[in-house]
mmCIF file of C-alpha atoms in Angstrom:
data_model
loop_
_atom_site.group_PDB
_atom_site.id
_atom_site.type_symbol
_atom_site.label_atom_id
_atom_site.label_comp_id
_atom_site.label_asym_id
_atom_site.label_seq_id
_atom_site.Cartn_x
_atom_site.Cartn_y
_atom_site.Cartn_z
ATOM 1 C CA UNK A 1 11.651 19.804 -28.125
ATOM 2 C CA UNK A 2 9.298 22.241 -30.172
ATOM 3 C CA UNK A 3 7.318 20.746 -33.013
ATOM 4 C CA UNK A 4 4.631 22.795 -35.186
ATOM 5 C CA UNK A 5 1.547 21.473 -33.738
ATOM 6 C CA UNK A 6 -0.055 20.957 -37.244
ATOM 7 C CA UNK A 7 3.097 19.261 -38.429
ATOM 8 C CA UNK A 8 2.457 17.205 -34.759
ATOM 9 C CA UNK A 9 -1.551 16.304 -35.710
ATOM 10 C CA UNK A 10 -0.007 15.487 -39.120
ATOM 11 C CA UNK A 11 2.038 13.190 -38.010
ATOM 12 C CA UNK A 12 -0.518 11.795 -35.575
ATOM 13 C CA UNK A 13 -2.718 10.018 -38.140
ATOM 14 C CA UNK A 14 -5.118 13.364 -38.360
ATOM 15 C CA UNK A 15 -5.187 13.931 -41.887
ATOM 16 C CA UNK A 16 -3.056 16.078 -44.166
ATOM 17 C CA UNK A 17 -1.492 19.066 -43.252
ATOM 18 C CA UNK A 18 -4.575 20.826 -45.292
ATOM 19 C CA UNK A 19 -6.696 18.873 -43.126
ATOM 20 C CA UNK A 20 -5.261 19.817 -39.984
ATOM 21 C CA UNK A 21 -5.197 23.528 -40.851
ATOM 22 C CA UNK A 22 -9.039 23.126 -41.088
ATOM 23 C CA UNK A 23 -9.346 21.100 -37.850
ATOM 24 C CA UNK A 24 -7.117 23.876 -36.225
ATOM 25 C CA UNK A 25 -9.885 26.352 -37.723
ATOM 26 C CA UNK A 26 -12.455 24.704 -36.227
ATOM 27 C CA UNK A 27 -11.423 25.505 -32.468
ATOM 28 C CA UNK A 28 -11.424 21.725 -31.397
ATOM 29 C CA UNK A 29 -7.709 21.866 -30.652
ATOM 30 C CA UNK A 30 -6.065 22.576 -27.700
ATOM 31 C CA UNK A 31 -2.910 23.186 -25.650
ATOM 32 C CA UNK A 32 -3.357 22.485 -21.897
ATOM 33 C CA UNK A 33 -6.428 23.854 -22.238
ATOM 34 C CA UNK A 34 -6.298 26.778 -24.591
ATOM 35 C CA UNK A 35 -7.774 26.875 -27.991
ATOM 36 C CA UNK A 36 -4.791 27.020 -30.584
ATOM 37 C CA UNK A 37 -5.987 27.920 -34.031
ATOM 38 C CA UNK A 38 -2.885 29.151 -35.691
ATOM 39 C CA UNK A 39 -1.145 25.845 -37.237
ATOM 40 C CA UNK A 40 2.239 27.464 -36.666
ATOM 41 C CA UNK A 41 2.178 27.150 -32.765
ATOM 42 C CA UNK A 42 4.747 25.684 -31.170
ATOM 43 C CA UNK A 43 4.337 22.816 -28.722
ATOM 44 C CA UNK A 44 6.422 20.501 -26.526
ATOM 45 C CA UNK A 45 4.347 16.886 -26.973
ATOM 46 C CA UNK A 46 6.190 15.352 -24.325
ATOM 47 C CA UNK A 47 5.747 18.382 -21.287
ATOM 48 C CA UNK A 48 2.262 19.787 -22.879
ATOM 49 C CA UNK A 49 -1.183 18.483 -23.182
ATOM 50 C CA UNK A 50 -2.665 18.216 -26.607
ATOM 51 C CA UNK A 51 -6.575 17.524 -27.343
ATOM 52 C CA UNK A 52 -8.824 17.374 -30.281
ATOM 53 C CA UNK A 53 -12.250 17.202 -29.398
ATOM 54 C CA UNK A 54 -11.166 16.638 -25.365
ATOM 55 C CA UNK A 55 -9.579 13.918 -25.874
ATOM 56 C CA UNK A 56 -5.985 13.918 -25.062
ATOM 57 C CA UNK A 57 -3.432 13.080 -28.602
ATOM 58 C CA UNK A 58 -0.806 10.688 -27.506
ATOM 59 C CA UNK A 59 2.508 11.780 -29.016
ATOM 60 C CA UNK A 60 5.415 9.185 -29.942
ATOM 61 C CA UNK A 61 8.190 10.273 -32.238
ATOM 62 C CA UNK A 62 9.209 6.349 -32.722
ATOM 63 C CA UNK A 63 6.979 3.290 -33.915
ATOM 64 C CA UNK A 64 8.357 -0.181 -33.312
ATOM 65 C CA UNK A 65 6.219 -3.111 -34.794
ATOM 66 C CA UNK A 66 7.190 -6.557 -34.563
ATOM 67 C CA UNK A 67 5.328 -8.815 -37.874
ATOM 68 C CA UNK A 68 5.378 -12.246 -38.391
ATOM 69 C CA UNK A 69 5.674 -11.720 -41.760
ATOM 70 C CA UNK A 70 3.604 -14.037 -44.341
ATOM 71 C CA UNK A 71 5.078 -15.528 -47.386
ATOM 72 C CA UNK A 72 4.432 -13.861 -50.504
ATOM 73 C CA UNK A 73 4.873 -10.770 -49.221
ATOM 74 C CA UNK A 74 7.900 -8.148 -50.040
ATOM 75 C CA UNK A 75 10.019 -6.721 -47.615
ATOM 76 C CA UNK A 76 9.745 -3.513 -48.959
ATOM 77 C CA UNK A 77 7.816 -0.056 -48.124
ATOM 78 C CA UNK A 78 6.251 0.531 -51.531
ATOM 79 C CA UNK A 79 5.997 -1.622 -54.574
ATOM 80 C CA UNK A 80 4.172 -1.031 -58.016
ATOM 81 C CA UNK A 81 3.370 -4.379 -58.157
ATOM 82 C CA UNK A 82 4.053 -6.299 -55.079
ATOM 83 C CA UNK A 83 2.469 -6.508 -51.951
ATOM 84 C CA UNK A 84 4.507 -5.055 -49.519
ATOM 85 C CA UNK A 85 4.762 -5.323 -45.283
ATOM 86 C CA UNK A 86 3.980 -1.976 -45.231
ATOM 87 C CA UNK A 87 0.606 -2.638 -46.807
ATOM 88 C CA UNK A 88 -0.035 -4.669 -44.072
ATOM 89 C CA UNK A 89 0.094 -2.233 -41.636
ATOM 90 C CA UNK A 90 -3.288 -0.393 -40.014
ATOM 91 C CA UNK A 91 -3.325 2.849 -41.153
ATOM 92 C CA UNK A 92 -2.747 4.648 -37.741
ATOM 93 C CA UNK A 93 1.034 3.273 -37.780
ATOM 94 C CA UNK A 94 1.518 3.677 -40.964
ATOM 95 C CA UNK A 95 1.260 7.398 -40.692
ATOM 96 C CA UNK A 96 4.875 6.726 -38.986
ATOM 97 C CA UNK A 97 6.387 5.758 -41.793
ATOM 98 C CA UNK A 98 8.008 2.471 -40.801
ATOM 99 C CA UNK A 99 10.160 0.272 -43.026
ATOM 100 C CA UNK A 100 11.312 -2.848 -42.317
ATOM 101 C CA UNK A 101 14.496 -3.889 -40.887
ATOM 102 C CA UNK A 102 16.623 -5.846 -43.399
ATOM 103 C CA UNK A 103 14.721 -8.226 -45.507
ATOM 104 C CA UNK A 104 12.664 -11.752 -45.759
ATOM 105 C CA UNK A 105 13.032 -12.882 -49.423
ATOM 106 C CA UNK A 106 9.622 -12.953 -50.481
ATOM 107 C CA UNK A 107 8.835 -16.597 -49.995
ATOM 108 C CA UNK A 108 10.528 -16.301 -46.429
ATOM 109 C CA UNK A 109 8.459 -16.305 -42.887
ATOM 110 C CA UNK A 110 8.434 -15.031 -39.862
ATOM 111 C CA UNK A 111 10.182 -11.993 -37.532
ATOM 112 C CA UNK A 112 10.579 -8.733 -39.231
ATOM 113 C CA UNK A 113 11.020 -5.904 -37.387
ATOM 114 C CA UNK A 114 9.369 -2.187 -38.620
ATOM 115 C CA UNK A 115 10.438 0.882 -37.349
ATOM 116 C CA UNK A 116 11.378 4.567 -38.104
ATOM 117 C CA UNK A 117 13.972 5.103 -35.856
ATOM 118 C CA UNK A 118 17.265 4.915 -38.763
ATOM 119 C CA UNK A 119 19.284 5.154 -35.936
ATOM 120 C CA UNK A 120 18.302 1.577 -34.327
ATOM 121 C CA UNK A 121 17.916 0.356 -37.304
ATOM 122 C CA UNK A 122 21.710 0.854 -38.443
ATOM 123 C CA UNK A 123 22.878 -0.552 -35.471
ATOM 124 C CA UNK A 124 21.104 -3.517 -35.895
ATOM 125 C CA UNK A 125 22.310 -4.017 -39.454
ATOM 126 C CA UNK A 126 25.569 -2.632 -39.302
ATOM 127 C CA UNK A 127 28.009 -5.690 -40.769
ATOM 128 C CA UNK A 128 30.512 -4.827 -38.404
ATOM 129 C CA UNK A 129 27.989 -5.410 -35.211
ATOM 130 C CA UNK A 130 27.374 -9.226 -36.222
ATOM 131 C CA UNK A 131 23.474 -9.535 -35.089
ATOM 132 C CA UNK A 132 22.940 -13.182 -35.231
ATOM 133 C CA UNK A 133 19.652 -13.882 -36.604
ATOM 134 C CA UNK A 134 18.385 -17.596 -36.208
ATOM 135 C CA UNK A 135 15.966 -19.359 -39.117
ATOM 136 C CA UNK A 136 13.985 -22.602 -38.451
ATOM 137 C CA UNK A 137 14.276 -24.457 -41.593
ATOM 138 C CA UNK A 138 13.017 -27.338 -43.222
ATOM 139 C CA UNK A 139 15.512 -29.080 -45.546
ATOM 140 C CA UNK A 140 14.634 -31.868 -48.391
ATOM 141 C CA UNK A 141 17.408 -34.676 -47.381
ATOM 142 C CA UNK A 142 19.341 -36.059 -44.407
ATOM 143 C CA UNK A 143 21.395 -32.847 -42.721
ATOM 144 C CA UNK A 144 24.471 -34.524 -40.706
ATOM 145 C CA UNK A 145 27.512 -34.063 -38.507
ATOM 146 C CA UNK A 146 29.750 -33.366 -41.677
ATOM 147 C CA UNK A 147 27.064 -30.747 -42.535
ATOM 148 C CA UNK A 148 27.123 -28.923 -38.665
ATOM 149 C CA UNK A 149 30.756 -29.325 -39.169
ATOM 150 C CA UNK A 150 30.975 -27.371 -42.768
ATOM 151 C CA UNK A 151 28.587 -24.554 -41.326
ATOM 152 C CA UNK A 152 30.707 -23.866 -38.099
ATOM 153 C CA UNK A 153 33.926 -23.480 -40.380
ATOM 154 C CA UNK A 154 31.622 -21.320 -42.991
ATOM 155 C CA UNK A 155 31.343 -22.035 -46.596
ATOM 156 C CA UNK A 156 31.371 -21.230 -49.985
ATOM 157 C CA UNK A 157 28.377 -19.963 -52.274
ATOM 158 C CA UNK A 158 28.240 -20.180 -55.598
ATOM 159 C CA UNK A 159 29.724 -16.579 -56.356
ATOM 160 C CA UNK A 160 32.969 -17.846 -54.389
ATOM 161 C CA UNK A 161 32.272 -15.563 -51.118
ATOM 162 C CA UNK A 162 33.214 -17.640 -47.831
ATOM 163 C CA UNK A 163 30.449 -17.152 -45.269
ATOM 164 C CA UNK A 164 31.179 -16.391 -41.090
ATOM 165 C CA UNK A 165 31.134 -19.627 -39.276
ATOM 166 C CA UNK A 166 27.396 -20.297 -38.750
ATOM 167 C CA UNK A 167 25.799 -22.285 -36.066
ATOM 168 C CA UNK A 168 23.435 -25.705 -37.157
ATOM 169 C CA UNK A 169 21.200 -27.143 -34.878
ATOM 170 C CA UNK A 170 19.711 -30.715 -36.420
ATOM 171 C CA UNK A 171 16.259 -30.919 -34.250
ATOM 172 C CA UNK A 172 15.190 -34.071 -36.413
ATOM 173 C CA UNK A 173 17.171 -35.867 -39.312
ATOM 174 C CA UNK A 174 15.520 -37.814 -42.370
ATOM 175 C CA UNK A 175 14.494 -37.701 -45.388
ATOM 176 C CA UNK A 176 13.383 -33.855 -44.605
ATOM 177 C CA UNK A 177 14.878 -32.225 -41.794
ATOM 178 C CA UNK A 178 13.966 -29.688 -39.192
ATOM 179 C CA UNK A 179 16.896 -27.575 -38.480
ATOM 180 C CA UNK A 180 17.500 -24.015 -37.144
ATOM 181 C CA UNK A 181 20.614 -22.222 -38.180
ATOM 182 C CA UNK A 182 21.915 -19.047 -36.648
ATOM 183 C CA UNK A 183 24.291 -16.208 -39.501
ATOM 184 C CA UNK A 184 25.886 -12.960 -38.588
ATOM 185 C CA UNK A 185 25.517 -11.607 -41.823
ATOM 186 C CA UNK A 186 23.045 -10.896 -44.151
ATOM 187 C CA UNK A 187 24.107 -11.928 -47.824
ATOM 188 C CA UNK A 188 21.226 -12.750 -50.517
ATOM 189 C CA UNK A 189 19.232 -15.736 -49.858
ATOM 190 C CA UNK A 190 22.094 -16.786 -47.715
ATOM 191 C CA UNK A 191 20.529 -19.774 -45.476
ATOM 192 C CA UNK A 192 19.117 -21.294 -48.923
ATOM 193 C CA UNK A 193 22.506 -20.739 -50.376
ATOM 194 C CA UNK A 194 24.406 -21.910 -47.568
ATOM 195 C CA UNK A 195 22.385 -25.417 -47.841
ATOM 196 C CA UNK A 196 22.878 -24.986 -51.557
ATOM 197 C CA UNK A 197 26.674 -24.785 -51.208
ATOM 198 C CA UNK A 198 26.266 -28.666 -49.196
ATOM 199 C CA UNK A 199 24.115 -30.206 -51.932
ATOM 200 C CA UNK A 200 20.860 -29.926 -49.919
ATOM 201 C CA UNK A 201 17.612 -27.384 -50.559
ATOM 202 C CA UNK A 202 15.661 -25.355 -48.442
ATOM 203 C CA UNK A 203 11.777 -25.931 -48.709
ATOM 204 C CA UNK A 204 10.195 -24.086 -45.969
ATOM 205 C CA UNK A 205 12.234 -21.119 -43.684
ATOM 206 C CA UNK A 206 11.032 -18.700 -40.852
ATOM 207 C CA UNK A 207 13.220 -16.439 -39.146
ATOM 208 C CA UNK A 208 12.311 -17.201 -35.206
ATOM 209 C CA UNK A 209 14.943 -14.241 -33.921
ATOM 210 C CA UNK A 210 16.632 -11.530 -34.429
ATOM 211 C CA UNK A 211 19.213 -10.274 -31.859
ATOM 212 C CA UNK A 212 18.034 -10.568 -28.367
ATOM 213 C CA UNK A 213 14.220 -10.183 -29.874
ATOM 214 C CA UNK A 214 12.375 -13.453 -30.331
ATOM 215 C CA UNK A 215 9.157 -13.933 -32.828
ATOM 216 C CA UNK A 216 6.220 -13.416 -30.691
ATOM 217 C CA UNK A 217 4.378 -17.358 -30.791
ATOM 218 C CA UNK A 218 0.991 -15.514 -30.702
ATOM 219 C CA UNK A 219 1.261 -13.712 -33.436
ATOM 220 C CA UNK A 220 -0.601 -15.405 -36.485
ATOM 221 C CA UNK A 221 0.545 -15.032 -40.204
ATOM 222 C CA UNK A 222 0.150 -11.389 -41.469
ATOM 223 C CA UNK A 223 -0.058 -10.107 -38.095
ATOM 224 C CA UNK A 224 2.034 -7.422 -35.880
ATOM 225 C CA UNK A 225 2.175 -6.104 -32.464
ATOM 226 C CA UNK A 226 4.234 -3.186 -31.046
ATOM 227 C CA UNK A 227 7.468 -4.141 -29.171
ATOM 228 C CA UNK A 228 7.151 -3.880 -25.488
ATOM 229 C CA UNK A 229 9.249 -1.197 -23.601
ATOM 230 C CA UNK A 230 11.842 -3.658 -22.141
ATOM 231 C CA UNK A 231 12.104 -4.927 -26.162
ATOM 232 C CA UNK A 232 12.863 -2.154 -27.360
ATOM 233 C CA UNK A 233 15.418 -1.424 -24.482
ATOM 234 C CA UNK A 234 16.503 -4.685 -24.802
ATOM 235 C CA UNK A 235 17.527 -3.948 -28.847
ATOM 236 C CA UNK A 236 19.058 -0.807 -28.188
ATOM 237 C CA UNK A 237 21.620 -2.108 -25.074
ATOM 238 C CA UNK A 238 22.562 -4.854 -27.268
ATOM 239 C CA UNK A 239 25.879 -5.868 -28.351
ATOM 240 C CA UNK A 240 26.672 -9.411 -29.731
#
């Protein structure tokens, strides 16, 4: 795999491409050991040694960042007025130019996955692959039986489109509930229309998973980590 090493640098967080030419310029780069000056060389990242200033450059051609994603935020990679997830992001991985994996209505929390590998990312939202993706939710009034019952058959939102059977889990009933609910689709605001649809509102929802990937506990609001090797393994072998 041949990549222009200043194209390479570029896409390693070292500055432009005018800024790399002048780096280049500078003799600090090298290519298992030799001084490459001319931003046009060729190099293979993953058989050949690349340094700037002796220390060794540490090529990836994929990013995969796992945020627990704050309310208030967009799910978006650039917004003129918005604060986006992408804004979030330390500037060393956002050289990658990641974008996020589906969307968290604004007011949503929780697991959102950013990457720039389009290919993963398809698979995972492709409507014919069914991902399930499972929200903790807090509901104002008493979710029942009846209302596990209506989910598991699917139901209808207020434009008249019958939702996949989804799964309801009641972990406490009252006057608010705690519930987590598990869809295989991806409509607008479809868990807050979905409790809509039963007469009953959504006040607080987090997305806990997302395919075999799980929200990381230890990650605080606003924060991200990269997925492990086995996660990312683990997302690409899956099939629901």
């Amino acid at each position: 795999m041949g990549l222009r090493i200043d194209k390479m640098l570029a896409n390693m967080g070292y500055g432009t491409r005018k800024e790399v030419k002048k780096l280049l310029k500078s003799g600090v780069v090298k290519i298992d050991g030799v001084v490459v000056k001319d931003p046009k060389t060729q190099v293979n990242p993953t058989e050949q040694v690349v340094t700037v200033r002796g220390k060794e450059v540490e090529y990836k051609e994929f990013i995969y960042l796992m945020m627990n994603k704050p309310p208030g935020v967009v799910s978006a990679t650039e917004d003129v007025v918005e604060e986006t997830v992408v804004d979030l992001l330390e500037e060393e991985d956002r050289v990658f130019s990641p974008f996020p994996v589906g969307r968290l209505d604004k007011d949503t929390e929780g697991l959102l996955l950013l990457t720039n590998d389009g290919q993963l990312a398809h698979q995972l939202l492709s409507p014919k692959k069914h991902v399930p993706k499972t929200y903790f939710a807090v509901i104002e009034g008493e979710v029942t039986e009846e209302d596990v019952a209506a989910f598991r058959h699917g139901v209808v939102l207020d434009d008249g489109y019958e939702t996949k059977p989804a799964e309801l889990v009641v972990l406490k009933s009252g006057l608010r509930s705690d519930v987590e609910v598990t869809i295989t689709e991806g409509k607008f605001h479809q868990v807050k229309r979905m409790f809509r649809a039963i007469g009953k509102r959504v006040v607080y929802l987090k997305r806990i998973q997302m395919g075999p990937l799980v929200l990381d506990p230890l990650l605080d609001l606003g924060e991200y980590r990269e997925l492990t090797d086995e996660e990312v393994e683990m997302l690409k072998q899956f099939r629901p």
